[in-house]
Coordinates of C-alpha atoms in Angstrom, one line a residue:
X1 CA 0.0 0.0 0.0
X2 CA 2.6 2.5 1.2
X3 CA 5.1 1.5 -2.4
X4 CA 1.2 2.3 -4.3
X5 CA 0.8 5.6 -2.4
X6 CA 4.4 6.5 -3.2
X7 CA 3.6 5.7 -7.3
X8 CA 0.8 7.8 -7.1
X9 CA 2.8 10.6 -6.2
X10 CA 4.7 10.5 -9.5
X11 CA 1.3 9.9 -11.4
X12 CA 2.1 6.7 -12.5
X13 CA -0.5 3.8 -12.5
X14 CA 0.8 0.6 -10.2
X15 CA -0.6 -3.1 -10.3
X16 CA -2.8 -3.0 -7.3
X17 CA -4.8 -0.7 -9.3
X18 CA -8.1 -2.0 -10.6
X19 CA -9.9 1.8 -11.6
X20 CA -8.8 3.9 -13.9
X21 CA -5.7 6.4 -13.2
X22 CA -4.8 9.6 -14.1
X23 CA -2.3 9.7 -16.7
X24 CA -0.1 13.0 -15.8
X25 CA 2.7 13.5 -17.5
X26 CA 5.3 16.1 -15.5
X27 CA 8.4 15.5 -17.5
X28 CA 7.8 17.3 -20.7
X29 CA 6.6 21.0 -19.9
X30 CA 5.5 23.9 -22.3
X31 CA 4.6 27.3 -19.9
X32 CA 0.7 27.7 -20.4
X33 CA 1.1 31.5 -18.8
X34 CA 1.1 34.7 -21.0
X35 CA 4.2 36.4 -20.4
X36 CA 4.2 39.5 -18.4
X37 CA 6.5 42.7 -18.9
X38 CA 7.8 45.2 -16.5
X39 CA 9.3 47.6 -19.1
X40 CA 8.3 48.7 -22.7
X41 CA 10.3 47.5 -25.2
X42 CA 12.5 50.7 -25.8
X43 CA 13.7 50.7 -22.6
X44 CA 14.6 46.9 -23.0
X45 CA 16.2 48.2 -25.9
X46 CA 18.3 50.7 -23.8
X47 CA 19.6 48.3 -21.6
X48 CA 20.9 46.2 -23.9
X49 CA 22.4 49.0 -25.6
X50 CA 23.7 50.1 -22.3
X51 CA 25.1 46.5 -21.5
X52 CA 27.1 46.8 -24.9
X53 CA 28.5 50.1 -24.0
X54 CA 30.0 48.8 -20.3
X55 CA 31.2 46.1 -22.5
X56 CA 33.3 48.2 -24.8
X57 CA 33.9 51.1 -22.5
X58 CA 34.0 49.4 -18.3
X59 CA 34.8 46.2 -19.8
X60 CA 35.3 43.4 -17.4
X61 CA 38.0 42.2 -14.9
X62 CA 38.9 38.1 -16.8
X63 CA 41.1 36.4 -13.8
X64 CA 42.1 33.8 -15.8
X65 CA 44.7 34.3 -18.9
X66 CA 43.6 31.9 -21.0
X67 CA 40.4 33.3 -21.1
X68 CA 41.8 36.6 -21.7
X69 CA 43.9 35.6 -24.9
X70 CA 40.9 34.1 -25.8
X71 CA 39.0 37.4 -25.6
X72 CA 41.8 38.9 -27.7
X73 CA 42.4 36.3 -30.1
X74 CA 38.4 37.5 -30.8
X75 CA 39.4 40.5 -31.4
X76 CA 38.7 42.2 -27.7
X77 CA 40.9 44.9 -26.1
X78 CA 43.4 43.3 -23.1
X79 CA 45.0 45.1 -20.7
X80 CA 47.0 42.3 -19.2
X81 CA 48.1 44.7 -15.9
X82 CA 44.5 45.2 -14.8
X83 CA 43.6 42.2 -16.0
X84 CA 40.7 44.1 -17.5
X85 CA 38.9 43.0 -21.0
X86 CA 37.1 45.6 -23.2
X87 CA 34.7 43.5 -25.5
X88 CA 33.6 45.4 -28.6
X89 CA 30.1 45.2 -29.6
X90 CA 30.3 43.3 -33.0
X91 CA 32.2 40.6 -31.0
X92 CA 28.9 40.3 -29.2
X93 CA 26.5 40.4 -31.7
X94 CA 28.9 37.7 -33.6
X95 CA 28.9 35.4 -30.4
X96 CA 24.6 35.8 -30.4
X97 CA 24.4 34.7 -33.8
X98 CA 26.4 31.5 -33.0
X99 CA 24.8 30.8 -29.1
X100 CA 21.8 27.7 -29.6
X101 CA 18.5 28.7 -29.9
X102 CA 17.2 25.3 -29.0
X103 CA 19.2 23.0 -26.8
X104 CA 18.8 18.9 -26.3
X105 CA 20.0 17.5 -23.5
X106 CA 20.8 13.9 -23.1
X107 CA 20.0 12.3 -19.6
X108 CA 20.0 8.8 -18.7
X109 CA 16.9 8.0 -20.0
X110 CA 15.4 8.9 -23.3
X111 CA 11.7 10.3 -21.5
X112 CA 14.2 11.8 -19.2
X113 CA 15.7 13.7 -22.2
X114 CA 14.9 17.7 -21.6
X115 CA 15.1 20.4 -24.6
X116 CA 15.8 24.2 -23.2
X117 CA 14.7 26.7 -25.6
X118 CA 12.1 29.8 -25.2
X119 CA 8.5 28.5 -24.1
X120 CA 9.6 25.0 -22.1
X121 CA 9.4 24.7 -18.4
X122 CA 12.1 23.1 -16.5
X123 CA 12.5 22.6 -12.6
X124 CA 15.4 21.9 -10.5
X125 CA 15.4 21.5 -6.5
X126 CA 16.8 24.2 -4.1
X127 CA 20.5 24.1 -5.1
X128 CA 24.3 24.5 -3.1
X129 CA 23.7 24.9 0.4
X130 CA 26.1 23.4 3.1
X131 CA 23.2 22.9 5.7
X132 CA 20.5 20.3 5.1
X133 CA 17.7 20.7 7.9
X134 CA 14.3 18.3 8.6
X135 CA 11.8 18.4 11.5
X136 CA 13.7 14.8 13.4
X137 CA 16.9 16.1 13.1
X138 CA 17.9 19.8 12.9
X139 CA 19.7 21.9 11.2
X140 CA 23.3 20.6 10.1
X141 CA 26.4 20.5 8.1
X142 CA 25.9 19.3 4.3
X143 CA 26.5 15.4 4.5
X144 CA 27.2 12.4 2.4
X145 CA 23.7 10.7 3.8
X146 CA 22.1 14.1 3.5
X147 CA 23.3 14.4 -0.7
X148 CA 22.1 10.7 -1.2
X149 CA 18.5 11.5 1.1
X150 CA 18.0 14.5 -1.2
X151 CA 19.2 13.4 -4.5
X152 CA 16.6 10.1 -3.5
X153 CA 14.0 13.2 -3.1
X154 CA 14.6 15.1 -6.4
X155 CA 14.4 11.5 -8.3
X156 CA 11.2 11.0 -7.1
X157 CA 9.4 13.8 -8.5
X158 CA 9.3 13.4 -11.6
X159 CA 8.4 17.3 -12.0
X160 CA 12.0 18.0 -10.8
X161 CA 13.6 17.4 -14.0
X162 CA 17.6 18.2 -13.7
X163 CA 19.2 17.3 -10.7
X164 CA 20.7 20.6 -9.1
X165 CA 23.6 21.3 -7.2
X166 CA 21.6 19.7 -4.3
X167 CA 23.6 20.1 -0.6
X168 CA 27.1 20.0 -0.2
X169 CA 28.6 16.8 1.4
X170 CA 30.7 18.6 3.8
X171 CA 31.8 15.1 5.1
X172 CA 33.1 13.7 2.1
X173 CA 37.2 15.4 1.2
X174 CA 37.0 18.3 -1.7
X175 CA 39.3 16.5 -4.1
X176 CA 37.4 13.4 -4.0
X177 CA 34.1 15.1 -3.4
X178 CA 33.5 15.3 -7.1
X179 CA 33.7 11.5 -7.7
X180 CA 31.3 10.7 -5.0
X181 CA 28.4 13.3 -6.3
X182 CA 28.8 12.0 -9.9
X183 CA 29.0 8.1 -8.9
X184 CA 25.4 9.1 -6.2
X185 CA 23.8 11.1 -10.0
X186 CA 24.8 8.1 -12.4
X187 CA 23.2 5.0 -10.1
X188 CA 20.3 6.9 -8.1
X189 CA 19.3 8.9 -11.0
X190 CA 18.3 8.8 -14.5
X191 CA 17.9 12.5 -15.0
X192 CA 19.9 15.5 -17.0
X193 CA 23.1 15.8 -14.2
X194 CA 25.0 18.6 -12.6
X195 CA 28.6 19.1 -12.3
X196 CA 30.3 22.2 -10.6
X197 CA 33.2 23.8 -12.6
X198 CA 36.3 23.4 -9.7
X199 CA 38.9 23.4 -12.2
X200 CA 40.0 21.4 -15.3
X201 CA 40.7 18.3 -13.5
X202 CA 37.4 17.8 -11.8
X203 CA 35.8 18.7 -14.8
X204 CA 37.6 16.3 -17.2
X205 CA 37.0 13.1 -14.3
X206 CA 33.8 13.8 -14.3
X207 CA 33.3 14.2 -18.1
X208 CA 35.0 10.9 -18.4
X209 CA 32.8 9.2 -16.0
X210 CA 29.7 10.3 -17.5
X211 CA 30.9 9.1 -21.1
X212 CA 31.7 5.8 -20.0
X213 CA 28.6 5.8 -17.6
X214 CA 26.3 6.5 -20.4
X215 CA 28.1 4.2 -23.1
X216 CA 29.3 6.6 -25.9
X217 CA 32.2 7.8 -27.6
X218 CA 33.8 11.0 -27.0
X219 CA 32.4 12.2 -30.6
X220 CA 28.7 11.0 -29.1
X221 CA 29.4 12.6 -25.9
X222 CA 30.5 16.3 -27.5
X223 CA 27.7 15.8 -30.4
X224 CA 25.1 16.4 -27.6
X225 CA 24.9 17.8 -24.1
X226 CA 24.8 14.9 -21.2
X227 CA 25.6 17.3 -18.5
X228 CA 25.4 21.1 -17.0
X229 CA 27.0 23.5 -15.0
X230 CA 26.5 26.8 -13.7
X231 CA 28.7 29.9 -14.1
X232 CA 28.0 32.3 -11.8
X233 CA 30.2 36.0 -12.3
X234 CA 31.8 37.6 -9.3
X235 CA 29.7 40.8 -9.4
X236 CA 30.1 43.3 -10.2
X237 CA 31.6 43.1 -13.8
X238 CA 34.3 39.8 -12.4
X239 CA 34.6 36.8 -14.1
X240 CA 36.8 34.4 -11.7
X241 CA 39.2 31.6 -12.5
X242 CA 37.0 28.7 -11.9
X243 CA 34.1 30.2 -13.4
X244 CA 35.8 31.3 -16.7
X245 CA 37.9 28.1 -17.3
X246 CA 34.7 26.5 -16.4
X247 CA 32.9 28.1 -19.2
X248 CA 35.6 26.8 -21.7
X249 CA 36.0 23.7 -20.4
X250 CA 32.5 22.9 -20.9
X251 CA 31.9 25.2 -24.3
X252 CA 34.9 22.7 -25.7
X253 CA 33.1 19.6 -25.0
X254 CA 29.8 20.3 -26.3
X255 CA 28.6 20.8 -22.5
X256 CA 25.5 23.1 -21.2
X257 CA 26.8 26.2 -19.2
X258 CA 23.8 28.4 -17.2
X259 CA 25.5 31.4 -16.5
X260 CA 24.3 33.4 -14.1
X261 CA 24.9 36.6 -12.7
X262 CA 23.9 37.0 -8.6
X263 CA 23.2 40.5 -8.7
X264 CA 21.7 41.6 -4.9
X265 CA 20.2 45.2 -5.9
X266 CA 21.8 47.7 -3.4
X267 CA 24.6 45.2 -2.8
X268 CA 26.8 44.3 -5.6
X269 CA 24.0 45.7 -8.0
X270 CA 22.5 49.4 -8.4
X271 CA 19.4 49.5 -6.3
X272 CA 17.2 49.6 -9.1
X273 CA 15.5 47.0 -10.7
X274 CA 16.9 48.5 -14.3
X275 CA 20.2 48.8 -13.4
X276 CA 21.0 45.7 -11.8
X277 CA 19.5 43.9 -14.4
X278 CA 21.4 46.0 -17.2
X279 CA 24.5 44.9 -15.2
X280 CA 23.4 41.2 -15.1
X281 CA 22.9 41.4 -18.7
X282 CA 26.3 42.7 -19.5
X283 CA 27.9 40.0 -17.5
X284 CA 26.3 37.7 -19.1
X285 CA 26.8 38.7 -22.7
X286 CA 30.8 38.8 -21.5
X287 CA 30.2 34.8 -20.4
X288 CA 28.3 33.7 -23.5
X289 CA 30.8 35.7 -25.6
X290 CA 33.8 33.5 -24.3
X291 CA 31.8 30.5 -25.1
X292 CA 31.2 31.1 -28.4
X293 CA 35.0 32.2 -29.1
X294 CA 36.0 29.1 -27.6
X295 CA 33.6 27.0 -29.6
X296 CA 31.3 28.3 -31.8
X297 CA 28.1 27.0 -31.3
X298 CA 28.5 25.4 -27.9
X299 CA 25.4 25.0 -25.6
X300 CA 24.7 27.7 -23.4
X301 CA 22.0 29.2 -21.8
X302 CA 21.1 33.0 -20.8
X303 CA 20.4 33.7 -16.6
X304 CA 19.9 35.7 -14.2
X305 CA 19.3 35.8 -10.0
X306 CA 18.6 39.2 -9.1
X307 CA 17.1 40.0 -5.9
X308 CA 17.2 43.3 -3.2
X309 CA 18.9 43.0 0.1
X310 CA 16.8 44.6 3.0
X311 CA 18.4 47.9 3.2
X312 CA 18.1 47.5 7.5
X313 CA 20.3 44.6 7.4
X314 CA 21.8 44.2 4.4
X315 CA 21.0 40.3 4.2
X316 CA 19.6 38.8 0.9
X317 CA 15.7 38.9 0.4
X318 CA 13.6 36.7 -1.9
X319 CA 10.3 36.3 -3.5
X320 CA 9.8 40.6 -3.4
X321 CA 8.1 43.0 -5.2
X322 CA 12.0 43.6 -6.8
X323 CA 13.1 40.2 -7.3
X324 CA 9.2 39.4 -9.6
X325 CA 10.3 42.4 -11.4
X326 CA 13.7 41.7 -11.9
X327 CA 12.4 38.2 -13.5
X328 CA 10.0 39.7 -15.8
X329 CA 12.9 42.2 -17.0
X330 CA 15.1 39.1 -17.4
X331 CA 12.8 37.2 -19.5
X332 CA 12.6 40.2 -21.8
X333 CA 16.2 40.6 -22.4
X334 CA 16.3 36.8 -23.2
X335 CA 13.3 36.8 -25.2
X336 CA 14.9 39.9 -27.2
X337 CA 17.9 38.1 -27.5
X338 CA 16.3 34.8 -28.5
X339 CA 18.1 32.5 -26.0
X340 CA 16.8 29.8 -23.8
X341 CA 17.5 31.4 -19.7
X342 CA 17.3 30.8 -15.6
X343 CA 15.8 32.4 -13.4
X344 CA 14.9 31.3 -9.9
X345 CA 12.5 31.2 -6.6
X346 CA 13.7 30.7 -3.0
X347 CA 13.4 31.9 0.1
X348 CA 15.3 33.5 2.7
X349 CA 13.0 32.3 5.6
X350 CA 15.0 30.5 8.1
X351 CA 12.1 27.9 8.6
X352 CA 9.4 26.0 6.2
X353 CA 6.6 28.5 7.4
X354 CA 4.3 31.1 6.1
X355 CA 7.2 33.5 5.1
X356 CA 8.9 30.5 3.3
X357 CA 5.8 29.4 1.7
X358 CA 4.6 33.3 0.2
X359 CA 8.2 34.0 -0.9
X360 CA 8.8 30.8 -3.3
X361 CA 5.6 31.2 -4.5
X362 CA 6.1 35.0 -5.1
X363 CA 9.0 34.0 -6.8
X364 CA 8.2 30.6 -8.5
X365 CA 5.2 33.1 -10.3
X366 CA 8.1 36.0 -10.9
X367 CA 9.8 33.2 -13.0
X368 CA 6.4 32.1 -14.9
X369 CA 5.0 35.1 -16.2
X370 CA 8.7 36.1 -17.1
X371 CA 8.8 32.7 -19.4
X372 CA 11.8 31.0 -17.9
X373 CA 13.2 28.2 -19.2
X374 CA 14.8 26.6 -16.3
X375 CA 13.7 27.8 -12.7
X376 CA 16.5 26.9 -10.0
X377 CA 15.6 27.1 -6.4
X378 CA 11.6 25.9 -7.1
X379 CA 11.2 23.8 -4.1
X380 CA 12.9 23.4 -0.5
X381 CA 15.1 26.6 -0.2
X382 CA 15.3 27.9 2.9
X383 CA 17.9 30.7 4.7
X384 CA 18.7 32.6 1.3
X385 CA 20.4 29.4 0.3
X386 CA 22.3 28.4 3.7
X387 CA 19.9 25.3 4.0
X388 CA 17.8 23.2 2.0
X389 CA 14.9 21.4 3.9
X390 CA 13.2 18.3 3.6
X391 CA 10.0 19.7 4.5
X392 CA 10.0 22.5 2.0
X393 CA 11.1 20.3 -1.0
X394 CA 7.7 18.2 -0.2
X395 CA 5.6 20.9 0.3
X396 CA 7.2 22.7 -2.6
X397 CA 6.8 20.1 -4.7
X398 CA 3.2 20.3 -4.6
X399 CA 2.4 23.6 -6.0
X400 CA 5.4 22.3 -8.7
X401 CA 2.7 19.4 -9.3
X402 CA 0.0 21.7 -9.4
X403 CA 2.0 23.7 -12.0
X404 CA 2.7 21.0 -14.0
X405 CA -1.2 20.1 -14.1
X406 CA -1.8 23.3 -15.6
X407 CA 0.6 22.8 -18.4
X408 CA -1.7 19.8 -19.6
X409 CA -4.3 22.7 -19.8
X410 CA -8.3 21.5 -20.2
X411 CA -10.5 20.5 -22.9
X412 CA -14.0 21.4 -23.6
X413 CA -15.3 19.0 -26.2
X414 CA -18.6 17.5 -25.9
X415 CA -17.9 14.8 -23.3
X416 CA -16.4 17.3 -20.6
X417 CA -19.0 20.0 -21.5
X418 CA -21.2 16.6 -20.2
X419 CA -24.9 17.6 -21.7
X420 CA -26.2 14.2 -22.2
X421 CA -24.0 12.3 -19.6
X422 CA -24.3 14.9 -16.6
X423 CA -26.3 17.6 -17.2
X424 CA -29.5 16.1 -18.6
X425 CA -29.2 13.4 -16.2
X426 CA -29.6 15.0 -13.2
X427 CA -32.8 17.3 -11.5
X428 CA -33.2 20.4 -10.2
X429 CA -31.4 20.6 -6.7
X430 CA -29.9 17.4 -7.2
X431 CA -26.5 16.5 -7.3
X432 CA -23.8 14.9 -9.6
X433 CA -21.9 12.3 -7.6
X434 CA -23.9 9.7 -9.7
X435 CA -24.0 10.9 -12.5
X436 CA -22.5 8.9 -15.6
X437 CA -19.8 11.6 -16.2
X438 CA -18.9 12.0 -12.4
X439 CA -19.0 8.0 -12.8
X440 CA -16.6 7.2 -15.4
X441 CA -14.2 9.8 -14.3
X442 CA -13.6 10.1 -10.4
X443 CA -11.0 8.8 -10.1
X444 CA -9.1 10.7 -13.1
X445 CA -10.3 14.2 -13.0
X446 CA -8.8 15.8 -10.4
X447 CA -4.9 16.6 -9.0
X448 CA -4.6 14.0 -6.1
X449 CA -2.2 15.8 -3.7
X450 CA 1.0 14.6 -2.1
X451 CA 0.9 16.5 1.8
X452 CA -2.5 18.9 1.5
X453 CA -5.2 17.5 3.5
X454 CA -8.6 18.1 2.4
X455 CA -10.2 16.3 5.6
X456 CA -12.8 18.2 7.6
X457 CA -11.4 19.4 10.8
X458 CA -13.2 16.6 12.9
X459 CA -11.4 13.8 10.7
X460 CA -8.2 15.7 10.6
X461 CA -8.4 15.7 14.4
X462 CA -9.0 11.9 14.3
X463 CA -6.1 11.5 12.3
X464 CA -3.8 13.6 14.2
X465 CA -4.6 17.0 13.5
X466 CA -0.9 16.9 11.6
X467 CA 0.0 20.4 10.3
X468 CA 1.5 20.3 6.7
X469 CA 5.4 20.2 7.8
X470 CA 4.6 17.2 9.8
X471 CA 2.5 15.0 7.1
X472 CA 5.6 16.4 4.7
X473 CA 8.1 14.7 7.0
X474 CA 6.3 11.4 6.8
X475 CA 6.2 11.8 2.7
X476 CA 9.9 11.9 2.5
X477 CA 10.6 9.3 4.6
X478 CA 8.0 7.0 3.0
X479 CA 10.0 7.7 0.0
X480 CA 13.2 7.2 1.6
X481 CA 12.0 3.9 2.3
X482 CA 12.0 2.6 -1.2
X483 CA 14.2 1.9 -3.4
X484 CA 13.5 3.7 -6.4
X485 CA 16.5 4.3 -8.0
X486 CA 16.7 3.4 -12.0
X487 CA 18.0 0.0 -13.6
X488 CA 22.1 0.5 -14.3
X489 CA 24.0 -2.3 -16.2
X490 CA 26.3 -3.8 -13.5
X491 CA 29.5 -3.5 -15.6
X492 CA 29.1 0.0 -15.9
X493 CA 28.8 0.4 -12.3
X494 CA 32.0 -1.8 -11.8
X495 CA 33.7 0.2 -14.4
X496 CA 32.5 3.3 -12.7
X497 CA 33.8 2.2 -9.1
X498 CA 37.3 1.1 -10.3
X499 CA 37.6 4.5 -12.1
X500 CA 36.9 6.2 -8.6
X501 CA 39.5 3.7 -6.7
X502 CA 42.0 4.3 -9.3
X503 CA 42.0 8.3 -9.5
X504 CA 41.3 8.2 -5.7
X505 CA 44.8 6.0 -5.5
X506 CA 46.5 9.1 -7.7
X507 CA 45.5 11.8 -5.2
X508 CA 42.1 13.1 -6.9
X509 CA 41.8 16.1 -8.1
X510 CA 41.4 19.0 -5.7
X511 CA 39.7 22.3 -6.6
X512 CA 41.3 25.2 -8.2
X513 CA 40.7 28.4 -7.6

């Protein structure tokens, strides 16, 4: 009963089940919402003009030199002393016309496969804290058991469709941390994985391990994307060592980069929406150029996460007024430029309360009526990013669900309109339980929810009277109770193991920096 409850969650019929079920797809999404814009098009206009002109006249601070002979072999201005790049605006525009449209990304399964391109909806879990938190245990430093728990989690929904940076396994040594979060995403996972750019050598292991993992060529592997990572600039107008060597690392082998500026308005970001989104969009256009000099046509996708600090305190805020508008003015600067983009919810509440609860929403709907592609952060982000919770990622994942629902949108055709087999069938001041419509569909019709209770109050006292936090911690550790990981061919896994022992016997590869 409990593995049948646990099926339903992911709206997929199971054996025990004699009725009809409802057949909801959640893997393949298409935003149902007209877009909404914050600023006329001229002004969207301006800022991108604006953008070009920091470009060619600020320019931007390149850490790494092979990045910045890159940049110059294109044709930018390099001032190797100040380490400064001036990127004219044809180099740009060039760089635009190259960057994918439409991207296809390989996962481990072929109905796991995602496309990111303008008008598709993708989810990913609250990403890259170092605390996990639940109701039975705390608050705590990232761990190996809390990376598998959550990673178990994500796989389960099956509206989660890329796995995110998750939580960082404090426990488990940096320069072999890399092996054990692609090992845990190969074997509990069949979905479109993550890897962080730490340096060539972590990057290159875990390319290698995906190849093999998947069972293709290095041709195969660079032909197509079977991974992601995401560049975030060092605002403002910085583009860091890791971050840019990640960009070509992954531009060279055919590999998805999300870049992503985290502009805090007030912070490192003017205080208005328009110009920390103009500067977002310069650093962006500085990434994507690099990309495209490295390797023309190489996956990569538009983002931004622009927010306000509170002006008392200074600490991050999320789901505002500012950060909804910022995402609408992102979505029109990628729609402008034609590229598939990130945006993100979250929450800076420190707990899975009210607060938590209006500001993912606030900004989970920021990041639909702007038309993102990919929204990072939809579910279980708590503390600005200092903690991911069990909790929230259940009770998240509901309105996700509920989301996904309305992507199938509704049909009004003669059987749902229902004249002969509800409406004519029942009197005046009657009711349509019985009716042959109501009949045939009961048990198809409607969203059946994962932790909302729709009990009375007297049978929700029966039951427990359980608030939502405490029916969400006994959904995640009903699913934690399963199995559910895909099948994986058992020489792969061996291969993939004595890969692990062997580099782990060299001395790993530790971050660079």
């Amino acid at each position: 009963m409990r593995q049948d409850r646990s099926e339903r969650r992911r709206g997929r019929k199971t054996a025990a089940d004699t009725a009809p079920k409802r057949n909801a797809d959640y893997r393949q999404l298409k935003n149902p919402f007209p877009l909404m814009e914050v600023f006329p098009a001229h002004q969207i206009a301006d800022m991108h003009e604006t953008a070009l002109k920091m470009l060619e006249e600020l320019g931007m601070k390149v850490l790494l030199p092979e990045a910045r002979k890159i940049y110059a072999k294109g044709g930018a201005s390099v001032d190797e002393d100040s380490e400064m790049v001036y990127i004219g605006r044809d180099i740009v525009e060039a760089a635009l016309t190259t960057a994918p449209r439409s991207i296809n990304c390989r996962a481990g399964a072929r109905d796991r496969d995602i496309t990111l391109e303008l008008g598709s909806l993708v989810f990913q879990a609250g990403a890259g804290a170092p605390n996990a938190t639940d109701l039975e245990r705390g608050r705590r430093p990232g761990s190996a058991q809390d990376y598998l728990e959550y990673l178990k989690l994500t796989h389960h929904f099956d509206v989660f469709h890329m796995i995110s940076p998750q939580v960082e396994p404090q426990d488990v040594p940096t320069h072999l941390r890399h092996y054990f979060t692609t090992e845990a995403q190969m074997t509990l996972t069949d979905k479109f994985p993550f890897i962080y750019s730490r340096g060539t050598p972590q990057v290159m292991d875990c390319f290698e391990m995906i190849r093999d993992f998947r069972g293709v060529s290095d041709t195969e592997f660079q032909a197509a994307p079977h991974c992601y990572t995401i560049i975030n600039t060092n605002s403002p107008r910085t583009l860091d060592i890791p971050m840019a060597q990640g960009l070509i690392d992954f531009a060279r082998h055919g590999q998805v980069s999300i870049v992503t500026p985290f502009t805090l308005m007030g912070a490192m970001a003017p205080i208005t929406v328009a110009g920390s989104i103009t500067l977002s969009h310069a650093e962006v256009l500085a990434a994507i150029t690099l990309t495209q000099l490295a390797n023309p046509g190489a996956p990569v996708c538009y983002g931004t996460f622009t927010s306000n600090v509170d002006m008392k305190s200074g600490a991050p805020a999320f789901g505002t007024p500012a950060h909804f508008q910022a995402s609408l003015a992102a979505g029109q600067l990628a729609r402008f430029l034609g590229l598939p983009w990130r945006s993100a919810a979250g929450s800076a509440a420190n707990t899975n309360d009210v607060q938590a609860a209006n500001e993912n929403q606030m900004g989970l709907w920021g990041c639909l009526m702007a038309g993102a592609t990919v929204v990072i952060h939809s579910a279980g982000w708590l503390e600005g990013g200092l903690s991911v919770s069990y909790e929230k990622l259940i009770t998240d994942a509901e309105v996700l669900n509920m989301i996904a629902e309305l992507c199938a949108g509704a049909q009004a055709g003669t059987d749902e309109i229902g004249y002969d087999n509800a409406l004519k069938e029942v009197e005046p001041s009657g009711h349509f339980f019985a009716s042959s419509q109501t009949m045939a569909r009961y048990n198809t019709e409607f969203y059946e929810p994962v932790v909302h209770d729709y009990a009375n109050f007297g049978t929700w006292t029966e039951r427990g009277g359980l608030d939502a936090n405490q029916r969400a911690t006994q959904v995640w550790k009903d699913i934690l109770s399963h199995d559910n990981r895909p099948r994986t061919d058992d020489t792969r896994v061996d291969a993939l193991k004595s890969f692990i022992a062997k580099r782990t016997a060299e001395g790993g590869a530790p971050p660079e920096s």
